JSON list of C-alpha atoms in Angstrom, two decimals:
[
{"chain": "A", "resi": 75, "resn": "MET", "atom": "CA", "xyz": [-0.01, 0.00, -0.02]},
{"chain": "A", "resi": 76, "resn": "THR", "atom": "CA", "xyz": [1.46, 3.37, -1.07]},
{"chain": "A", "resi": 77, "resn": "PRO", "atom": "CA", "xyz": [1.40, 6.10, 1.60]},
{"chain": "A", "resi": 78, "resn": "LEU", "atom": "CA", "xyz": [-0.64, 9.18, 0.73]},
{"chain": "A", "resi": 79, "resn": "GLU", "atom": "CA", "xyz": [1.12, 12.35, -0.28]},
{"chain": "A", "resi": 80, "resn": "PRO", "atom": "CA", "xyz": [0.93, 15.13, 2.28]},
{"chain": "A", "resi": 81, "resn": "PRO", "atom": "CA", "xyz": [-2.20, 17.24, 1.87]},
{"chain": "A", "resi": 82, "resn": "ASP", "atom": "CA", "xyz": [-1.97, 20.24, -0.39]},
{"chain": "A", "resi": 83, "resn": "PRO", "atom": "CA", "xyz": [-3.78, 23.15, 1.15]},
{"chain": "A", "resi": 84, "resn": "VAL", "atom": "CA", "xyz": [-5.15, 22.77, 4.65]},
{"chain": "A", "resi": 85, "resn": "ARG", "atom": "CA", "xyz": [-7.91, 25.14, 5.67]},
{"chain": "A", "resi": 86, "resn": "LYS", "atom": "CA", "xyz": [-8.59, 25.49, 9.40]},
{"chain": "A", "resi": 87, "resn": "ILE", "atom": "CA", "xyz": [-12.37, 25.98, 9.85]},
{"chain": "A", "resi": 88, "resn": "PHE", "atom": "CA", "xyz": [-12.47, 26.00, 13.65]},
{"chain": "A", "resi": 89, "resn": "ASP", "atom": "CA", "xyz": [-9.91, 26.06, 16.46]},
{"chain": "A", "resi": 90, "resn": "GLY", "atom": "CA", "xyz": [-11.49, 25.22, 19.80]},
{"chain": "A", "resi": 91, "resn": "ARG", "atom": "CA", "xyz": [-10.39, 24.44, 23.32]},
{"chain": "A", "resi": 92, "resn": "ILE", "atom": "CA", "xyz": [-10.27, 20.67, 22.76]},
{"chain": "A", "resi": 93, "resn": "PHE", "atom": "CA", "xyz": [-10.09, 20.10, 19.00]},
{"chain": "A", "resi": 94, "resn": "SER", "atom": "CA", "xyz": [-9.83, 21.83, 15.64]},
{"chain": "A", "resi": 95, "resn": "VAL", "atom": "CA", "xyz": [-11.65, 21.22, 12.34]},
{"chain": "A", "resi": 96, "resn": "VAL", "atom": "CA", "xyz": [-9.74, 21.32, 9.07]},
{"chain": "A", "resi": 97, "resn": "VAL", "atom": "CA", "xyz": [-10.41, 20.66, 5.42]},
{"chain": "A", "resi": 98, "resn": "GLU", "atom": "CA", "xyz": [-7.51, 18.99, 3.63]},
{"chain": "A", "resi": 99, "resn": "SER", "atom": "CA", "xyz": [-7.15, 18.49, -0.12]},
{"chain": "A", "resi": 100, "resn": "ILE", "atom": "CA", "xyz": [-5.75, 15.02, -0.64]},
{"chain": "A", "resi": 101, "resn": "THR", "atom": "CA", "xyz": [-5.48, 12.48, -3.42]},
{"chain": "A", "resi": 102, "resn": "LEU", "atom": "CA", "xyz": [-6.44, 8.94, -2.45]},
{"chain": "A", "resi": 103, "resn": "PRO", "atom": "CA", "xyz": [-4.15, 6.00, -3.47]},
{"chain": "A", "resi": 104, "resn": "ASN", "atom": "CA", "xyz": [-6.59, 5.26, -6.31]},
{"chain": "A", "resi": 105, "resn": "GLY", "atom": "CA", "xyz": [-6.01, 8.77, -7.70]},
{"chain": "A", "resi": 106, "resn": "VAL", "atom": "CA", "xyz": [-9.35, 10.23, -6.63]},
{"chain": "A", "resi": 107, "resn": "PRO", "atom": "CA", "xyz": [-9.09, 13.76, -5.21]},
{"chain": "A", "resi": 108, "resn": "LEU", "atom": "CA", "xyz": [-10.85, 14.40, -1.90]},
{"chain": "A", "resi": 109, "resn": "GLN", "atom": "CA", "xyz": [-11.73, 17.38, 0.25]},
{"chain": "A", "resi": 110, "resn": "ALA", "atom": "CA", "xyz": [-11.43, 15.65, 3.65]},
{"chain": "A", "resi": 111, "resn": "GLU", "atom": "CA", "xyz": [-13.28, 17.31, 6.53]},
{"chain": "A", "resi": 112, "resn": "LEU", "atom": "CA", "xyz": [-11.32, 16.28, 9.61]},
{"chain": "A", "resi": 113, "resn": "ILE", "atom": "CA", "xyz": [-11.23, 16.81, 13.36]},
{"chain": "A", "resi": 114, "resn": "ARG", "atom": "CA", "xyz": [-7.75, 17.14, 14.77]},
{"chain": "A", "resi": 115, "resn": "HIS", "atom": "CA", "xyz": [-7.61, 16.04, 18.43]},
{"chain": "A", "resi": 116, "resn": "PRO", "atom": "CA", "xyz": [-4.62, 15.80, 20.84]},
{"chain": "A", "resi": 117, "resn": "GLY", "atom": "CA", "xyz": [-5.68, 12.35, 22.08]},
{"chain": "A", "resi": 118, "resn": "SER", "atom": "CA", "xyz": [-7.28, 11.10, 25.24]},
{"chain": "A", "resi": 119, "resn": "VAL", "atom": "CA", "xyz": [-6.95, 8.67, 28.09]},
{"chain": "A", "resi": 120, "resn": "VAL", "atom": "CA", "xyz": [-9.62, 6.37, 29.54]},
{"chain": "A", "resi": 121, "resn": "ILE", "atom": "CA", "xyz": [-9.08, 4.87, 32.94]},
{"chain": "A", "resi": 122, "resn": "ILE", "atom": "CA", "xyz": [-10.53, 1.68, 34.38]},
{"chain": "A", "resi": 123, "resn": "PRO", "atom": "CA", "xyz": [-10.25, 2.34, 38.12]},
{"chain": "A", "resi": 124, "resn": "VAL", "atom": "CA", "xyz": [-10.45, -0.98, 40.05]},
{"chain": "A", "resi": 125, "resn": "THR", "atom": "CA", "xyz": [-11.10, -0.83, 43.80]},
{"chain": "A", "resi": 126, "resn": "GLU", "atom": "CA", "xyz": [-9.58, -3.18, 46.42]},
{"chain": "A", "resi": 127, "resn": "THR", "atom": "CA", "xyz": [-12.69, -5.35, 46.17]},
{"chain": "A", "resi": 128, "resn": "GLY", "atom": "CA", "xyz": [-12.33, -5.67, 42.36]},
{"chain": "A", "resi": 129, "resn": "ASP", "atom": "CA", "xyz": [-15.18, -3.32, 41.51]},
{"chain": "A", "resi": 130, "resn": "ILE", "atom": "CA", "xyz": [-14.91, -0.60, 38.89]},
{"chain": "A", "resi": 131, "resn": "VAL", "atom": "CA", "xyz": [-15.65, 3.10, 39.43]},
{"chain": "A", "resi": 132, "resn": "LEU", "atom": "CA", "xyz": [-17.74, 4.73, 36.73]},
{"chain": "A", "resi": 133, "resn": "VAL", "atom": "CA", "xyz": [-18.66, 8.37, 36.39]},
{"chain": "A", "resi": 134, "resn": "ARG", "atom": "CA", "xyz": [-22.11, 9.66, 35.43]},
{"chain": "A", "resi": 135, "resn": "GLN", "atom": "CA", "xyz": [-22.23, 12.96, 33.64]},
{"chain": "A", "resi": 136, "resn": "TYR", "atom": "CA", "xyz": [-24.47, 14.96, 31.42]},
{"chain": "A", "resi": 137, "resn": "ARG", "atom": "CA", "xyz": [-23.44, 14.96, 27.76]},
{"chain": "A", "resi": 138, "resn": "PRO", "atom": "CA", "xyz": [-24.96, 17.92, 25.89]},
{"chain": "A", "resi": 139, "resn": "ALA", "atom": "CA", "xyz": [-24.28, 16.40, 22.45]},
{"chain": "A", "resi": 140, "resn": "VAL", "atom": "CA", "xyz": [-26.71, 13.53, 23.14]},
{"chain": "A", "resi": 141, "resn": "LYS", "atom": "CA", "xyz": [-28.79, 15.34, 25.77]},
{"chain": "A", "resi": 142, "resn": "GLN", "atom": "CA", "xyz": [-28.41, 12.48, 28.26]},
{"chain": "A", "resi": 143, "resn": "TRP", "atom": "CA", "xyz": [-26.76, 11.52, 31.52]},
{"chain": "A", "resi": 144, "resn": "LEU", "atom": "CA", "xyz": [-24.30, 8.70, 30.69]},
{"chain": "A", "resi": 145, "resn": "TRP", "atom": "CA", "xyz": [-22.40, 6.17, 32.80]},
{"chain": "A", "resi": 146, "resn": "GLU", "atom": "CA", "xyz": [-18.80, 6.11, 31.56]},
{"chain": "A", "resi": 147, "resn": "LEU", "atom": "CA", "xyz": [-15.30, 5.18, 32.51]},
{"chain": "A", "resi": 148, "resn": "PRO", "atom": "CA", "xyz": [-13.35, 8.27, 33.68]},
{"chain": "A", "resi": 149, "resn": "ALA", "atom": "CA", "xyz": [-11.55, 9.88, 30.76]},
{"chain": "A", "resi": 150, "resn": "GLY", "atom": "CA", "xyz": [-10.17, 13.11, 29.37]},
{"chain": "A", "resi": 151, "resn": "SER", "atom": "CA", "xyz": [-8.11, 14.83, 26.75]},
{"chain": "A", "resi": 152, "resn": "LEU", "atom": "CA", "xyz": [-4.35, 15.12, 26.81]},
{"chain": "A", "resi": 153, "resn": "LYS", "atom": "CA", "xyz": [-2.94, 18.54, 27.55]},
{"chain": "A", "resi": 154, "resn": "PRO", "atom": "CA", "xyz": [-0.33, 19.88, 25.08]},
{"chain": "A", "resi": 155, "resn": "GLY", "atom": "CA", "xyz": [2.98, 18.05, 25.70]},
{"chain": "A", "resi": 156, "resn": "GLU", "atom": "CA", "xyz": [1.50, 15.96, 28.58]},
{"chain": "A", "resi": 157, "resn": "ASP", "atom": "CA", "xyz": [2.83, 12.47, 29.23]},
{"chain": "A", "resi": 158, "resn": "ILE", "atom": "CA", "xyz": [0.08, 9.90, 28.66]},
{"chain": "A", "resi": 159, "resn": "GLU", "atom": "CA", "xyz": [0.52, 8.15, 32.01]},
{"chain": "A", "resi": 160, "resn": "THR", "atom": "CA", "xyz": [0.57, 11.53, 33.81]},
{"chain": "A", "resi": 161, "resn": "ALA", "atom": "CA", "xyz": [-2.72, 12.38, 32.05]},
{"chain": "A", "resi": 162, "resn": "ALA", "atom": "CA", "xyz": [-4.26, 9.07, 33.21]},
{"chain": "A", "resi": 163, "resn": "ARG", "atom": "CA", "xyz": [-3.33, 9.79, 36.85]},
{"chain": "A", "resi": 164, "resn": "ARG", "atom": "CA", "xyz": [-4.59, 13.37, 36.58]},
{"chain": "A", "resi": 165, "resn": "GLU", "atom": "CA", "xyz": [-7.93, 12.41, 35.03]},
{"chain": "A", "resi": 166, "resn": "CYS", "atom": "CA", "xyz": [-8.47, 9.65, 37.60]},
{"chain": "A", "resi": 167, "resn": "HIS", "atom": "CA", "xyz": [-7.81, 12.17, 40.40]},
{"chain": "A", "resi": 168, "resn": "GLU", "atom": "CA", "xyz": [-9.97, 14.88, 38.83]},
{"chain": "A", "resi": 169, "resn": "GLU", "atom": "CA", "xyz": [-12.97, 12.65, 38.06]},
{"chain": "A", "resi": 170, "resn": "ILE", "atom": "CA", "xyz": [-13.18, 10.20, 40.94]},
{"chain": "A", "resi": 171, "resn": "GLY", "atom": "CA", "xyz": [-11.04, 11.91, 43.60]},
{"chain": "A", "resi": 172, "resn": "LEU", "atom": "CA", "xyz": [-8.58, 9.03, 43.91]},
{"chain": "A", "resi": 173, "resn": "ILE", "atom": "CA", "xyz": [-5.02, 8.52, 42.74]},
{"chain": "A", "resi": 174, "resn": "PRO", "atom": "CA", "xyz": [-3.85, 5.23, 41.26]},
{"chain": "A", "resi": 175, "resn": "GLU", "atom": "CA", "xyz": [-0.57, 3.83, 42.58]},
{"chain": "A", "resi": 176, "resn": "HIS", "atom": "CA", "xyz": [-0.42, 1.44, 39.67]},
{"chain": "A", "resi": 177, "resn": "LEU", "atom": "CA", "xyz": [-1.30, 2.00, 36.00]},
{"chain": "A", "resi": 178, "resn": "ARG", "atom": "CA", "xyz": [-1.07, -0.55, 33.18]},
{"chain": "A", "resi": 179, "resn": "GLN", "atom": "CA", "xyz": [-1.73, 0.39, 29.57]},
{"chain": "A", "resi": 180, "resn": "LEU", "atom": "CA", "xyz": [-4.12, -2.10, 27.99]},
{"chain": "A", "resi": 181, "resn": "GLY", "atom": "CA", "xyz": [-4.17, -0.69, 24.47]},
{"chain": "A", "resi": 182, "resn": "ALA", "atom": "CA", "xyz": [-5.21, 2.25, 22.35]},
{"chain": "A", "resi": 183, "resn": "PHE", "atom": "CA", "xyz": [-7.86, 2.80, 19.68]},
{"chain": "A", "resi": 184, "resn": "TYR", "atom": "CA", "xyz": [-9.22, 5.34, 17.22]},
{"chain": "A", "resi": 185, "resn": "PRO", "atom": "CA", "xyz": [-12.93, 5.70, 18.07]},
{"chain": "A", "resi": 186, "resn": "THR", "atom": "CA", "xyz": [-13.93, 7.52, 14.83]},
{"chain": "A", "resi": 187, "resn": "PRO", "atom": "CA", "xyz": [-11.10, 7.29, 12.26]},
{"chain": "A", "resi": 188, "resn": "GLY", "atom": "CA", "xyz": [-13.35, 8.23, 9.38]},
{"chain": "A", "resi": 189, "resn": "PHE", "atom": "CA", "xyz": [-13.19, 11.91, 10.34]},
{"chain": "A", "resi": 190, "resn": "CYS", "atom": "CA", "xyz": [-11.10, 12.27, 13.55]},
{"chain": "A", "resi": 191, "resn": "ASP", "atom": "CA", "xyz": [-7.47, 11.49, 14.51]},
{"chain": "A", "resi": 192, "resn": "GLU", "atom": "CA", "xyz": [-8.17, 11.14, 18.27]},
{"chain": "A", "resi": 193, "resn": "LEU", "atom": "CA", "xyz": [-6.28, 8.20, 19.71]},
{"chain": "A", "resi": 194, "resn": "ILE", "atom": "CA", "xyz": [-7.62, 6.97, 23.06]},
{"chain": "A", "resi": 195, "resn": "TYR", "atom": "CA", "xyz": [-5.18, 5.23, 25.42]},
{"chain": "A", "resi": 196, "resn": "VAL", "atom": "CA", "xyz": [-6.78, 2.75, 27.86]},
{"chain": "A", "resi": 197, "resn": "TYR", "atom": "CA", "xyz": [-5.26, 2.25, 31.32]},
{"chain": "A", "resi": 198, "resn": "LEU", "atom": "CA", "xyz": [-6.16, -0.17, 34.13]},
{"chain": "A", "resi": 199, "resn": "ALA", "atom": "CA", "xyz": [-5.74, 1.79, 37.41]},
{"chain": "A", "resi": 200, "resn": "SER", "atom": "CA", "xyz": [-5.32, -0.08, 40.71]},
{"chain": "A", "resi": 201, "resn": "SER", "atom": "CA", "xyz": [-4.20, 0.53, 44.30]},
{"chain": "A", "resi": 202, "resn": "LEU", "atom": "CA", "xyz": [-6.41, 3.61, 44.40]},
{"chain": "A", "resi": 203, "resn": "ARG", "atom": "CA", "xyz": [-5.68, 5.97, 47.29]},
{"chain": "A", "resi": 204, "resn": "GLN", "atom": "CA", "xyz": [-6.88, 9.21, 48.73]},
{"chain": "A", "resi": 205, "resn": "PRO", "atom": "CA", "xyz": [-4.83, 12.25, 47.62]},
{"chain": "A", "resi": 206, "resn": "LEU", "atom": "CA", "xyz": [-2.30, 13.72, 50.08]},
{"chain": "A", "resi": 207, "resn": "SER", "atom": "CA", "xyz": [-2.82, 17.34, 51.23]},
{"chain": "A", "resi": 208, "resn": "HIS", "atom": "CA", "xyz": [-0.47, 18.70, 48.55]},
{"chain": "A", "resi": 209, "resn": "GLU", "atom": "CA", "xyz": [-2.07, 16.67, 45.73]},
{"chain": "A", "resi": 210, "resn": "THR", "atom": "CA", "xyz": [-4.89, 18.86, 44.48]},
{"chain": "A", "resi": 211, "resn": "ALA", "atom": "CA", "xyz": [-7.06, 18.38, 41.41]},
{"chain": "A", "resi": 212, "resn": "ARG", "atom": "CA", "xyz": [-9.43, 20.81, 39.77]},
{"chain": "A", "resi": 213, "resn": "PRO", "atom": "CA", "xyz": [-12.28, 19.18, 37.84]},
{"chain": "A", "resi": 214, "resn": "ASP", "atom": "CA", "xyz": [-13.03, 20.78, 34.46]},
{"chain": "A", "resi": 215, "resn": "GLU", "atom": "CA", "xyz": [-15.52, 23.61, 34.61]},
{"chain": "A", "resi": 216, "resn": "ASP", "atom": "CA", "xyz": [-17.87, 21.97, 32.15]},
{"chain": "A", "resi": 217, "resn": "GLU", "atom": "CA", "xyz": [-18.21, 18.73, 34.15]},
{"chain": "A", "resi": 218, "resn": "ASP", "atom": "CA", "xyz": [-20.90, 17.79, 36.64]},
{"chain": "A", "resi": 219, "resn": "ILE", "atom": "CA", "xyz": [-19.79, 14.31, 37.69]},
{"chain": "A", "resi": 220, "resn": "GLN", "atom": "CA", "xyz": [-21.25, 11.69, 40.00]},
{"chain": "A", "resi": 221, "resn": "THR", "atom": "CA", "xyz": [-19.49, 8.39, 40.72]},
{"chain": "A", "resi": 222, "resn": "GLY", "atom": "CA", "xyz": [-20.73, 4.85, 41.20]},
{"chain": "A", "resi": 223, "resn": "THR", "atom": "CA", "xyz": [-19.04, 1.53, 41.89]},
{"chain": "A", "resi": 224, "resn": "PHE", "atom": "CA", "xyz": [-20.05, -1.58, 39.97]},
{"chain": "A", "resi": 225, "resn": "SER", "atom": "CA", "xyz": [-18.83, -5.12, 39.48]},
{"chain": "A", "resi": 226, "resn": "ALA", "atom": "CA", "xyz": [-17.50, -6.04, 36.06]},
{"chain": "A", "resi": 227, "resn": "GLY", "atom": "CA", "xyz": [-20.56, -8.29, 35.58]},
{"chain": "A", "resi": 228, "resn": "GLN", "atom": "CA", "xyz": [-22.91, -5.41, 36.40]},
{"chain": "A", "resi": 229, "resn": "ILE", "atom": "CA", "xyz": [-21.15, -3.19, 33.84]},
{"chain": "A", "resi": 230, "resn": "ARG", "atom": "CA", "xyz": [-21.34, -5.89, 31.18]},
{"chain": "A", "resi": 231, "resn": "THR", "atom": "CA", "xyz": [-25.08, -6.18, 31.90]},
{"chain": "A", "resi": 232, "resn": "MET", "atom": "CA", "xyz": [-25.45, -2.40, 31.66]},
{"chain": "A", "resi": 233, "resn": "ILE", "atom": "CA", "xyz": [-23.72, -2.52, 28.28]},
{"chain": "A", "resi": 234, "resn": "ALA", "atom": "CA", "xyz": [-25.92, -5.37, 27.02]},
{"chain": "A", "resi": 235, "resn": "SER", "atom": "CA", "xyz": [-29.12, -3.61, 28.18]},
{"chain": "A", "resi": 236, "resn": "GLY", "atom": "CA", "xyz": [-28.18, -0.27, 26.58]},
{"chain": "A", "resi": 237, "resn": "GLU", "atom": "CA", "xyz": [-27.72, 1.52, 29.94]},
{"chain": "A", "resi": 238, "resn": "VAL", "atom": "CA", "xyz": [-24.04, 2.09, 29.05]},
{"chain": "A", "resi": 239, "resn": "VAL", "atom": "CA", "xyz": [-23.77, 3.38, 25.49]},
{"chain": "A", "resi": 240, "resn": "ASP", "atom": "CA", "xyz": [-20.41, 5.19, 25.56]},
{"chain": "A", "resi": 241, "resn": "LEU", "atom": "CA", "xyz": [-17.93, 3.66, 23.10]},
{"chain": "A", "resi": 242, "resn": "LYS", "atom": "CA", "xyz": [-14.79, 4.26, 25.14]},
{"chain": "A", "resi": 243, "resn": "THR", "atom": "CA", "xyz": [-16.40, 2.48, 28.09]},
{"chain": "A", "resi": 244, "resn": "VAL", "atom": "CA", "xyz": [-17.52, -0.47, 25.98]},
{"chain": "A", "resi": 245, "resn": "ALA", "atom": "CA", "xyz": [-14.07, -0.74, 24.39]},
{"chain": "A", "resi": 246, "resn": "GLY", "atom": "CA", "xyz": [-12.25, -0.28, 27.71]},
{"chain": "A", "resi": 247, "resn": "VAL", "atom": "CA", "xyz": [-14.29, -2.99, 29.42]},
{"chain": "A", "resi": 248, "resn": "ALA", "atom": "CA", "xyz": [-13.66, -5.29, 26.43]},
{"chain": "A", "resi": 249, "resn": "LEU", "atom": "CA", "xyz": [-9.87, -4.66, 26.61]},
{"chain": "A", "resi": 250, "resn": "ALA", "atom": "CA", "xyz": [-9.83, -5.27, 30.36]},
{"chain": "A", "resi": 251, "resn": "SER", "atom": "CA", "xyz": [-12.19, -8.28, 30.36]},
{"chain": "A", "resi": 252, "resn": "PRO", "atom": "CA", "xyz": [-9.53, -11.03, 30.52]},
{"chain": "A", "resi": 253, "resn": "GLY", "atom": "CA", "xyz": [-8.36, -9.64, 33.86]},
{"chain": "A", "resi": 254, "resn": "LEU", "atom": "CA", "xyz": [-11.69, -8.59, 35.36]},
{"chain": "A", "resi": 255, "resn": "ALA", "atom": "CA", "xyz": [-13.65, -10.89, 37.64]},
{"chain": "A", "resi": 256, "resn": "SER", "atom": "CA", "xyz": [-17.24, -11.88, 37.45]},
{"chain": "A", "resi": 257, "resn": "PRO", "atom": "CA", "xyz": [-18.43, -13.16, 34.09]},
{"chain": "A", "resi": 258, "resn": "PRO", "atom": "CA", "xyz": [-21.38, -11.45, 32.43]},
{"chain": "A", "resi": 259, "resn": "ALA", "atom": "CA", "xyz": [-24.80, -12.40, 33.65]},
{"chain": "A", "resi": 260, "resn": "SER", "atom": "CA", "xyz": [-26.47, -14.96, 31.46]},
{"chain": "A", "resi": 261, "resn": "ALA", "atom": "CA", "xyz": [-29.36, -13.81, 29.34]},
{"chain": "A", "resi": 262, "resn": "PRO", "atom": "CA", "xyz": [-32.80, -15.12, 30.20]},
{"chain": "A", "resi": 263, "resn": "ALA", "atom": "CA", "xyz": [-33.91, -18.05, 28.05]}
]
């Protein structure tokens, strides 16, 4: 497969706090020209915080784009130049108020590669502890977050029933499944 040539002109349509929107003139490998409308994103982390009892902490927050309160794994965007593991610790602290002593990267994925270059890194977080007095976190201004603790089986059931519809949460649970306890509840016959 031949790599694509760099885009000719790039027009920036929007430059926001989290992402930008551009239109790039490219020629596909088959020779077809394309005006690609793309979202440029710095990347994100999603954290699977596992308690001492093996349960997982989810956050519930209002998502204006879909006009719903959603249960999700804690997550957030990378800050410019921020180390990925540092971002995972920061987001865990900001969103659930706990700091993981141990982080293990489980993988990474592009949730919407058809129009966005956001790469989401998935981390399993364990040995969660309360922050020390000098370890402060400031939640994002646009977040109204509640937390809840669930078993892996409960979360799988919530996914199957449509109660959890957030892609990063579904993918994160799938990546972590081999190491998470409690198999999914069986469906009624």
